[in-house]
Short mmCIF file of C-alpha atoms in Angstrom, two decimals:
data_model
loop_
_atom_site.label_atom_id
_atom_site.label_comp_id
_atom_site.label_asym_id
_atom_site.label_seq_id
_atom_site.Cartn_x
_atom_site.Cartn_y
_atom_site.Cartn_z
CA MET A 1 25.31 0.51 -5.34
CA SER A 2 22.43 2.74 -6.45
CA THR A 3 19.20 1.58 -8.14
CA GLY A 4 18.30 4.78 -9.70
CA SER A 5 19.77 7.73 -11.47
CA GLY A 6 18.70 10.25 -8.84
CA ALA A 7 19.93 8.40 -5.64
CA ASP A 8 23.25 10.01 -5.20
CA SER A 9 23.29 13.63 -6.58
CA ALA A 10 20.91 16.37 -7.31
CA PRO A 11 19.78 16.77 -11.00
CA ALA A 12 21.42 19.33 -13.09
CA PRO A 13 19.45 22.50 -13.25
CA ASN A 14 18.01 22.03 -16.77
CA THR A 15 17.44 18.30 -16.57
CA PRO A 16 13.75 17.26 -16.49
CA ASP A 17 13.51 16.02 -13.04
CA PRO A 18 11.04 13.64 -11.50
CA ILE A 19 8.78 12.77 -14.49
CA GLU A 20 11.36 12.63 -17.28
CA ARG A 21 14.02 10.84 -15.34
CA THR A 22 11.73 8.14 -14.40
CA GLU A 23 10.92 7.61 -18.13
CA GLN A 24 14.63 7.33 -18.72
CA THR A 25 14.79 4.19 -16.37
CA GLU A 26 12.15 2.35 -18.43
CA GLN A 27 13.03 -1.32 -18.95
CA PRO A 28 11.82 -3.78 -21.67
CA ARG A 29 8.47 -5.50 -20.58
CA THR A 30 9.27 -8.58 -18.61
CA SER A 31 7.46 -11.91 -18.02
CA MET A 32 4.59 -11.60 -15.65
CA PHE A 33 6.17 -14.17 -13.19
CA SER A 34 9.76 -13.73 -13.85
CA SER A 35 10.93 -13.10 -10.22
CA LEU A 36 9.28 -16.45 -9.23
CA LYS A 37 12.26 -18.09 -10.87
CA ILE A 38 14.26 -17.16 -7.91
CA ARG A 39 14.13 -19.82 -5.24
CA ASN A 40 14.17 -17.51 -2.19
CA TYR A 41 11.61 -15.32 -3.58
CA ARG A 42 9.31 -18.31 -4.54
CA LEU A 43 9.56 -19.47 -0.93
CA PHE A 44 8.71 -16.06 0.44
CA ALA A 45 5.77 -15.54 -1.94
CA THR A 46 4.36 -19.03 -0.99
CA GLY A 47 4.49 -18.34 2.66
CA GLN A 48 3.03 -14.78 2.32
CA VAL A 49 -0.01 -15.92 0.20
CA VAL A 50 -0.95 -18.19 3.15
CA SER A 51 -0.53 -15.58 5.96
CA ASN A 52 -2.11 -12.89 3.77
CA THR A 53 -5.26 -15.08 3.48
CA GLY A 54 -5.40 -15.31 7.15
CA THR A 55 -4.79 -11.62 7.54
CA TRP A 56 -7.72 -10.76 5.35
CA MET A 57 -9.94 -13.24 7.24
CA GLN A 58 -8.93 -11.39 10.44
CA ARG A 59 -9.62 -8.00 9.00
CA ILE A 60 -13.06 -8.80 7.90
CA ALA A 61 -13.93 -10.62 11.21
CA GLN A 62 -12.41 -7.85 13.38
CA ASP A 63 -14.42 -5.17 11.57
CA TRP A 64 -17.74 -7.16 11.64
CA LEU A 65 -17.12 -8.03 15.40
CA VAL A 66 -16.55 -4.37 16.37
CA LEU A 67 -19.71 -3.39 14.35
CA THR A 68 -21.66 -6.11 16.00
CA LEU A 69 -20.47 -5.19 19.56
CA THR A 70 -21.02 -1.40 19.12
CA GLY A 71 -23.22 -0.70 16.05
CA SER A 72 -20.98 2.09 15.22
CA SER A 73 -18.91 2.99 12.09
CA THR A 74 -16.82 5.35 14.23
CA ALA A 75 -15.86 2.31 16.43
CA VAL A 76 -14.68 0.59 13.26
CA GLY A 77 -12.75 3.73 12.44
CA ILE A 78 -11.12 3.80 15.92
CA THR A 79 -10.13 0.14 15.51
CA THR A 80 -8.45 0.73 12.18
CA ALA A 81 -6.77 3.95 13.63
CA LEU A 82 -5.33 2.12 16.55
CA GLN A 83 -3.89 -0.54 14.28
CA PHE A 84 -2.12 2.05 12.18
CA LEU A 85 -1.27 4.67 14.94
CA PRO A 86 2.01 3.07 15.85
CA MET A 87 3.20 3.48 12.30
CA LEU A 88 2.36 7.21 12.47
CA LEU A 89 4.23 7.62 15.77
CA PHE A 90 7.11 5.21 15.28
CA GLY A 91 7.27 4.31 11.67
CA LEU A 92 10.58 6.10 10.92
CA TYR A 93 12.29 4.44 13.82
CA GLY A 94 11.21 1.06 12.30
CA GLY A 95 13.12 2.04 9.05
CA VAL A 96 16.29 2.82 11.06
CA ILE A 97 16.09 -0.64 12.72
CA ALA A 98 15.53 -2.18 9.22
CA ASP A 99 18.55 -0.52 7.85
CA ARG A 100 20.73 -1.61 10.91
CA CYS A 101 19.72 -5.30 11.30
CA ASN A 102 19.49 -8.56 9.33
CA LYS A 103 16.12 -8.37 7.73
CA ARG A 104 15.58 -12.15 7.57
CA THR A 105 16.10 -12.34 11.34
CA LEU A 106 13.76 -9.38 11.99
CA LEU A 107 11.02 -10.92 9.89
CA LEU A 108 11.30 -14.27 11.82
CA GLY A 109 10.46 -12.21 14.98
CA THR A 110 7.78 -10.00 13.60
CA GLN A 111 5.89 -12.78 11.65
CA ALA A 112 5.77 -14.83 14.94
CA ALA A 113 4.61 -12.04 16.93
CA MET A 114 1.75 -11.32 14.49
CA GLY A 115 0.75 -15.05 14.75
CA VAL A 116 0.50 -14.67 18.49
CA THR A 117 -1.88 -11.58 18.32
CA GLY A 118 -4.25 -13.56 16.12
CA LEU A 119 -4.27 -16.53 18.59
CA ALA A 120 -4.87 -14.25 21.47
CA LEU A 121 -7.89 -12.64 19.79
CA ALA A 122 -9.17 -16.16 18.96
CA ALA A 123 -8.97 -17.21 22.63
CA LEU A 124 -10.92 -14.22 23.82
CA THR A 125 -13.58 -14.48 21.19
CA LEU A 126 -14.04 -18.41 21.34
CA SER A 127 -14.25 -18.15 25.11
CA GLY A 128 -17.07 -15.50 24.98
CA GLN A 129 -15.02 -13.01 27.03
CA VAL A 130 -14.31 -10.58 24.16
CA GLN A 131 -15.07 -6.93 24.48
CA VAL A 132 -14.36 -4.07 22.24
CA TRP A 133 -11.39 -2.85 24.11
CA HIS A 134 -9.87 -6.22 23.66
CA VAL A 135 -10.09 -5.65 19.99
CA TYR A 136 -8.59 -2.11 20.34
CA ALA A 137 -5.65 -3.43 22.30
CA THR A 138 -4.91 -6.34 19.87
CA ALA A 139 -5.08 -3.88 16.93
CA PHE A 140 -2.68 -1.64 18.64
CA VAL A 141 -0.22 -4.46 19.44
CA LEU A 142 -0.46 -5.65 15.83
CA GLY A 143 0.42 -2.08 14.71
CA LEU A 144 3.52 -1.90 16.92
CA VAL A 145 4.86 -5.09 15.22
CA THR A 146 4.02 -3.73 11.81
CA VAL A 147 6.38 -0.73 12.52
CA VAL A 148 9.38 -3.04 12.10
CA ASP A 149 7.80 -5.69 9.82
CA ASN A 150 6.71 -3.30 6.95
CA PRO A 151 10.09 -1.65 6.17
CA ALA A 152 11.99 -4.99 6.77
CA ARG A 153 9.59 -6.88 4.53
CA GLN A 154 9.60 -4.15 1.73
CA SER A 155 13.32 -3.73 1.55
CA PHE A 156 13.99 -7.53 1.97
CA VAL A 157 12.48 -8.05 -1.49
CA HIS A 158 15.55 -6.24 -3.05
CA GLU A 159 17.80 -8.65 -1.20
CA MET A 160 15.95 -11.74 -2.67
CA VAL A 161 15.65 -10.65 -6.28
CA GLY A 162 18.14 -7.91 -6.95
CA PRO A 163 17.51 -4.68 -8.97
CA ASP A 164 16.63 -6.21 -12.19
CA GLN A 165 13.63 -8.06 -10.93
CA LEU A 166 12.62 -5.54 -8.34
CA ARG A 167 9.63 -3.91 -10.12
CA ASN A 168 8.28 -7.34 -11.08
CA ALA A 169 8.70 -8.67 -7.47
CA VAL A 170 6.95 -5.56 -5.97
CA SER A 171 4.04 -6.12 -8.42
CA LEU A 172 3.81 -9.80 -7.56
CA ASN A 173 3.81 -9.02 -3.83
CA SER A 174 0.81 -6.93 -4.43
CA ALA A 175 -0.83 -9.55 -6.59
CA ASN A 176 -0.10 -12.09 -3.87
CA PHE A 177 -1.81 -9.91 -1.36
CA GLN A 178 -4.77 -9.24 -3.45
CA SER A 179 -5.05 -13.03 -4.42
CA ALA A 180 -5.34 -13.62 -0.67
CA ARG A 181 -7.92 -10.92 -0.42
CA LEU A 182 -10.17 -12.88 -2.89
CA VAL A 183 -10.14 -15.90 -0.64
CA GLY A 184 -9.87 -14.45 2.84
CA PRO A 185 -13.09 -12.28 2.96
CA ALA A 186 -15.19 -15.00 1.33
CA VAL A 187 -14.03 -17.59 3.73
CA ALA A 188 -14.34 -15.13 6.71
CA GLY A 189 -18.02 -14.32 5.56
CA VAL A 190 -18.84 -18.03 5.66
CA LEU A 191 -17.11 -18.66 9.00
CA ILE A 192 -18.73 -15.51 10.69
CA THR A 193 -22.15 -16.50 9.53
CA ALA A 194 -21.88 -20.28 10.44
CA VAL A 195 -19.74 -20.34 13.68
CA GLY A 196 -18.64 -16.65 14.52
CA SER A 197 -15.53 -14.64 14.21
CA GLY A 198 -13.42 -16.62 16.64
CA TYR A 199 -12.43 -19.24 14.19
CA ALA A 200 -11.35 -16.68 11.65
CA PHE A 201 -8.95 -15.26 14.18
CA LEU A 202 -7.68 -18.83 15.06
CA LEU A 203 -6.92 -19.62 11.37
CA ASN A 204 -5.14 -16.37 11.00
CA GLY A 205 -2.89 -17.07 13.93
CA LEU A 206 -1.99 -20.53 12.45
CA SER A 207 -1.45 -19.19 8.98
CA PHE A 208 1.93 -17.52 10.08
CA ILE A 209 3.35 -21.03 10.32
CA ALA A 210 3.80 -20.66 6.49
CA PRO A 211 5.96 -17.58 6.28
CA LEU A 212 8.12 -18.67 9.27
CA THR A 213 8.90 -22.03 7.59
CA ALA A 214 9.68 -20.14 4.31
CA LEU A 215 12.15 -17.83 6.07
CA LEU A 216 13.89 -20.78 7.67
CA LEU A 217 14.35 -22.66 4.36
CA MET A 218 15.85 -19.81 2.51
CA ARG A 219 19.56 -19.99 1.43
CA ASN A 220 21.61 -17.21 2.75
CA SER A 221 24.17 -17.55 0.03
CA GLU A 222 21.63 -16.62 -2.61
CA LEU A 223 20.53 -13.38 -0.80
CA LEU A 224 22.00 -10.12 -2.26
CA LYS A 225 24.59 -8.83 0.22
CA VAL A 226 23.58 -5.30 1.35
CA GLU A 227 25.95 -3.48 3.72
CA ARG A 228 24.00 -2.79 7.00
CA THR A 229 24.07 0.75 8.37
CA PRO A 230 26.12 0.99 11.44
CA ARG A 231 24.70 2.43 14.65
CA GLY A 232 25.07 6.14 14.88
CA LYS A 233 23.44 9.47 15.69
CA GLY A 234 21.22 11.40 13.41
CA GLN A 235 20.27 8.57 11.09
CA LEU A 236 16.63 9.46 11.35
CA ARG A 237 17.22 13.06 10.21
CA GLU A 238 19.56 11.85 7.56
CA GLY A 239 16.82 9.75 6.07
CA LEU A 240 14.39 12.78 6.14
CA ARG A 241 16.92 15.12 4.53
CA TYR A 242 17.57 12.43 1.88
CA VAL A 243 13.93 12.30 0.94
CA ALA A 244 13.39 16.09 1.25
CA GLY A 245 16.03 16.85 -1.34
CA ARG A 246 14.65 14.53 -4.08
CA PRO A 247 11.38 15.57 -5.68
CA GLU A 248 11.06 12.07 -7.37
CA LEU A 249 10.77 10.74 -3.71
CA ILE A 250 8.94 13.36 -1.76
CA TRP A 251 6.02 14.15 -4.08
CA PRO A 252 4.87 10.37 -4.61
CA ILE A 253 5.12 10.04 -0.85
CA VAL A 254 2.90 13.14 -0.35
CA LEU A 255 0.43 11.81 -2.75
CA VAL A 256 0.13 8.34 -1.21
CA GLY A 257 -0.14 10.07 2.09
CA PHE A 258 -3.28 11.93 1.09
CA ILE A 259 -4.66 8.73 -0.61
CA GLY A 260 -3.91 6.54 2.38
CA THR A 261 -5.30 8.92 4.75
CA PHE A 262 -8.62 9.79 3.10
CA GLY A 263 -9.11 7.47 0.16
CA PHE A 264 -8.45 3.82 1.44
CA ASN A 265 -10.86 3.79 4.35
CA PHE A 266 -12.67 0.79 2.79
CA PRO A 267 -13.47 -1.19 6.10
CA ILE A 268 -15.52 1.85 7.21
CA TRP A 269 -17.25 2.45 3.97
CA LEU A 270 -17.94 -1.11 2.83
CA SER A 271 -19.30 -2.16 6.24
CA ALA A 272 -21.48 0.87 6.40
CA PHE A 273 -22.83 0.25 2.82
CA ALA A 274 -23.46 -3.50 3.70
CA ASP A 275 -25.20 -2.75 7.00
CA ASP A 276 -26.93 0.64 6.69
CA VAL A 277 -27.43 1.09 2.93
CA TYR A 278 -28.23 -2.41 1.73
CA HIS A 279 -29.18 -3.92 5.18
CA ALA A 280 -27.13 -7.04 4.51
CA ASP A 281 -25.03 -9.44 6.51
CA ALA A 282 -21.38 -10.34 6.78
CA GLY A 283 -21.48 -12.39 3.66
CA THR A 284 -22.31 -9.38 1.65
CA TYR A 285 -19.47 -7.47 3.22
CA GLY A 286 -17.12 -10.29 2.30
CA LEU A 287 -18.43 -10.13 -1.35
CA LEU A 288 -17.76 -6.40 -1.64
CA ASN A 289 -14.23 -6.85 -0.38
CA THR A 290 -13.73 -9.81 -2.84
CA LEU A 291 -14.89 -7.70 -5.85
CA MET A 292 -12.52 -4.93 -4.97
CA ALA A 293 -9.78 -7.54 -4.55
CA ILE A 294 -10.56 -8.79 -8.20
CA GLY A 295 -9.81 -5.25 -9.51
CA SER A 296 -6.66 -4.99 -7.37
CA LEU A 297 -5.44 -8.36 -8.66
CA ILE A 298 -6.00 -7.42 -12.26
CA GLY A 299 -4.10 -4.06 -11.52
CA ALA A 300 -1.29 -6.00 -9.85
CA LEU A 301 -0.81 -8.43 -12.73
CA LEU A 302 -0.85 -5.63 -15.18
CA ALA A 303 1.81 -3.84 -13.18
CA ALA A 304 3.89 -7.00 -13.18
CA ARG A 305 4.11 -6.95 -16.97
CA ARG A 306 5.01 -3.21 -17.17
CA GLY A 307 8.72 -2.42 -17.59
CA THR A 308 8.46 1.10 -15.99
CA SER A 309 7.09 3.13 -13.16
CA ARG A 310 6.13 6.40 -14.58
CA MET A 311 5.15 9.36 -12.45
CA ARG A 312 2.53 10.45 -15.00
CA LEU A 313 0.87 6.98 -14.54
CA LEU A 314 0.88 7.43 -10.87
CA VAL A 315 -0.77 10.94 -10.99
CA ALA A 316 -3.39 9.66 -13.66
CA ALA A 317 -4.33 6.60 -11.76
CA ALA A 318 -4.62 8.65 -8.52
CA VAL A 319 -6.99 11.11 -10.26
CA LEU A 320 -9.09 8.31 -11.75
CA PHE A 321 -9.17 6.58 -8.36
CA GLY A 322 -10.63 9.54 -6.69
CA VAL A 323 -13.17 10.11 -9.47
CA LEU A 324 -14.34 6.50 -9.38
CA GLU A 325 -14.88 6.57 -5.61
CA ILE A 326 -17.14 9.59 -6.04
CA VAL A 327 -19.08 7.86 -8.87
CA THR A 328 -19.32 4.67 -7.04
CA ALA A 329 -20.66 6.33 -3.86
CA PHE A 330 -23.78 7.47 -5.65
CA ALA A 331 -24.38 4.39 -7.71
CA PRO A 332 -28.17 3.89 -7.60
CA THR A 333 -28.35 0.06 -7.35
CA PHE A 334 -26.36 -2.48 -5.37
CA TRP A 335 -25.09 -4.44 -8.32
CA LEU A 336 -23.72 -1.21 -10.01
CA PHE A 337 -22.09 -0.25 -6.77
CA ALA A 338 -20.53 -3.66 -6.42
CA ALA A 339 -19.41 -3.71 -10.15
CA LEU A 340 -17.73 -0.28 -9.85
CA LEU A 341 -15.55 -1.60 -6.98
CA VAL A 342 -13.59 -3.55 -9.51
CA PRO A 343 -12.06 -0.47 -11.36
CA VAL A 344 -11.71 1.28 -7.97
CA GLY A 345 -9.58 -1.60 -6.90
CA MET A 346 -7.51 -1.62 -10.15
CA CYS A 347 -6.70 2.10 -9.83
CA GLY A 348 -5.97 1.92 -6.16
CA LEU A 349 -3.51 -0.82 -6.64
CA THR A 350 -1.95 0.80 -9.65
CA VAL A 351 -1.23 3.91 -7.44
CA ASN A 352 0.25 1.86 -4.68
CA VAL A 353 2.60 -0.39 -6.87
CA THR A 354 3.78 2.45 -9.07
CA ALA A 355 4.69 4.61 -6.15
CA ASN A 356 6.30 1.80 -4.29
CA SER A 357 8.45 0.60 -7.13
CA SER A 358 9.49 3.98 -8.46
CA ILE A 359 10.63 4.99 -4.86
CA GLN A 360 12.64 1.67 -4.28
CA MET A 361 14.23 2.09 -7.66
CA THR A 362 15.52 5.54 -7.03
CA THR A 363 16.67 4.92 -3.49
CA ASP A 364 20.12 4.09 -2.30
CA PRO A 365 20.12 0.57 -0.65
CA ALA A 366 21.69 1.98 2.49
CA MET A 367 18.61 4.28 2.85
CA ARG A 368 15.96 1.96 1.59
CA GLY A 369 14.68 0.85 4.98
CA ARG A 370 14.20 4.39 6.14
CA VAL A 371 12.65 5.60 2.85
CA MET A 372 10.26 2.70 2.74
CA ALA A 373 9.45 3.23 6.45
CA LEU A 374 8.45 6.91 5.52
CA PHE A 375 6.46 5.64 2.53
CA MET A 376 4.64 3.11 4.77
CA MET A 377 4.21 5.68 7.52
CA VAL A 378 2.38 8.22 5.45
CA PHE A 379 0.51 5.54 3.44
CA THR A 380 -0.90 3.48 6.35
CA GLY A 381 0.15 5.73 9.26
CA GLY A 382 -2.18 8.47 8.05
CA THR A 383 -5.18 6.29 8.69
CA PRO A 384 -5.31 7.13 12.51
CA LEU A 385 -5.96 10.66 11.43
CA GLY A 386 -8.22 10.00 8.63
CA ALA A 387 -10.14 6.94 9.80
CA PRO A 388 -12.02 8.63 12.82
CA ILE A 389 -12.84 11.62 10.57
CA VAL A 390 -14.18 9.46 7.73
CA GLY A 391 -15.95 7.28 10.28
CA TRP A 392 -17.67 10.39 11.87
CA VAL A 393 -18.62 11.85 8.42
CA THR A 394 -20.04 8.35 7.47
CA ASP A 395 -22.03 8.19 10.66
CA THR A 396 -23.27 11.74 10.57
CA TYR A 397 -23.98 12.20 6.83
CA GLY A 398 -24.33 8.59 5.57
CA ALA A 399 -22.17 6.11 3.73
CA ARG A 400 -22.51 7.76 0.37
CA VAL A 401 -21.23 11.11 1.46
CA GLY A 402 -18.51 9.59 3.55
CA PHE A 403 -17.27 7.57 0.46
CA ALA A 404 -17.56 10.45 -1.93
CA SER A 405 -15.56 12.76 0.30
CA GLY A 406 -12.71 10.50 0.51
CA GLY A 407 -12.61 10.27 -3.23
CA ALA A 408 -12.68 14.03 -3.53
CA VAL A 409 -9.77 14.50 -1.30
CA ALA A 410 -7.80 11.90 -3.28
CA ALA A 411 -8.51 13.41 -6.72
CA LEU A 412 -7.69 16.98 -5.54
CA ALA A 413 -4.39 15.71 -4.06
CA ALA A 414 -3.50 13.97 -7.25
CA VAL A 415 -4.08 17.09 -9.37
CA GLY A 416 -1.94 19.22 -6.91
CA VAL A 417 0.94 16.77 -6.95
CA GLY A 418 0.73 16.38 -10.63
CA VAL A 419 1.17 20.20 -11.02
CA MET A 420 4.08 20.26 -8.67
CA LEU A 421 5.92 17.45 -10.50
CA ALA A 422 5.29 19.17 -13.82
CA ARG A 423 6.67 22.47 -12.50
CA VAL A 424 9.63 20.78 -10.84
CA GLY A 425 10.34 18.89 -14.00
CA GLY A 426 10.08 21.99 -16.20
CA LEU A 427 7.07 20.56 -18.12
CA ARG A 428 3.81 21.93 -19.32
CA VAL A 429 0.62 20.32 -20.58
CA LYS A 430 0.14 20.29 -24.43
CA ILE A 431 -3.32 19.70 -25.74
CA ASP A 432 -3.76 18.39 -29.33
CA LEU A 433 -7.35 17.61 -30.48
CA ARG A 434 -6.33 16.40 -33.93
CA ARG A 435 -7.24 12.83 -34.83
CA GLY A 436 -4.39 10.33 -34.55
CA HIS A 437 -2.56 12.53 -32.12
CA ARG A 438 -2.08 12.10 -28.41
CA HIS A 439 -4.65 14.61 -27.15
CA VAL A 440 -2.98 15.36 -23.74
CA THR A 441 0.87 15.28 -23.30
CA PHE A 442 3.68 16.74 -21.21
CA VAL A 443 6.30 18.67 -23.15
CA GLN A 444 9.43 20.60 -22.04
CA ARG A 445 8.92 24.23 -21.48
CA LYS A 446 10.85 26.45 -23.89
CA GLN A 447 13.93 28.22 -22.19
CA PRO A 448 14.09 31.83 -22.51
CA LEU A 449 16.80 33.18 -24.88
CA ALA A 450 19.72 34.52 -23.17
CA THR A 451 20.34 38.27 -23.57
CA ALA A 452 23.58 39.83 -24.30
CA ALA A 453 25.10 41.82 -21.43
#
């Protein structure tokens, strides 16, 4: 079964390709929480909000611990890079594993392993033995587990809710993650200030009890049956060829690759702004993350109500995301900087959700694990390449220049991808300045008249 019109065959030569075909899959606006009516997904979402809260606590505590141990934004960037390096190196193999295996069983193993990494870092920190290389090692191990966990978790959503509720469930997953982001950084900031980072790591390790319990309570009979891909040679190359031949897949993946590599290095930038620009403590760092999470949550809930995943929305949100990062970087006061993080979060989340749902909806189920692995590989796996560079720019030229440079790359990439999508789809930009008309629209290029032989 295919979930999109472009999954099984190439488009006809004169068919508007990635932009227009996405418009044709538009569905009526749904209830914001409609996918929560499904029992298995409701269990999944409940478990994830608990573990996501713990994950955000660990992220804040980890970044602040590294900054405390080293005093270097570059070291924070190295930690982030090590956590996402396995996704860059092995991400596609994780997708092959996800397509071959039972996703629920895989998730039981990966979620348990993530809990163990949190408990190990807690033991090192609370015993007073922690060193920066311990944090590096733990981040790398967590990244190895994520190689399998990410594609399995992303594609498992389809098995829980089916194609009709997929867009809504993907949006609610993001809302779930951002809701936890509201609580996690705030709690982490209080814990770090009061008793140190170790207890944040401990609570994160224990939080994985919730998703493990949820997975065990699910009813197999209510999961959508998806035929697993049998073991065979060339499955990795097959997945790459599948994506390369479909503009509606390859160009959104290219876009999120640039944005994930250069535009989403917030642990580096926000820790640098809190420490170097505003000379504040971990509580302020947590506050900045919380404000961005508020914007992201708003963006996720708006996406949950949306009945479509338009390519033009993806490109527009990406351009605005980059521009807002540049403007925010040079905000003259702390409170203006903090307030601008809300729309930055909204646009960033809109880019992520729109790309994620549009790619899943146009991918054949047998390929979904590999395609989502590629999506996650370029979105998060690019961080090992971008984070050290962004960290060096931030250390050398200051937090403001570092933040603005990431936004500039994101905006330029969005414009470039938008041009390519328009060309592939046979579209051109039409500008109409009359009152009551849409000022900027995409219209079909006129085909040249055929000449007689």
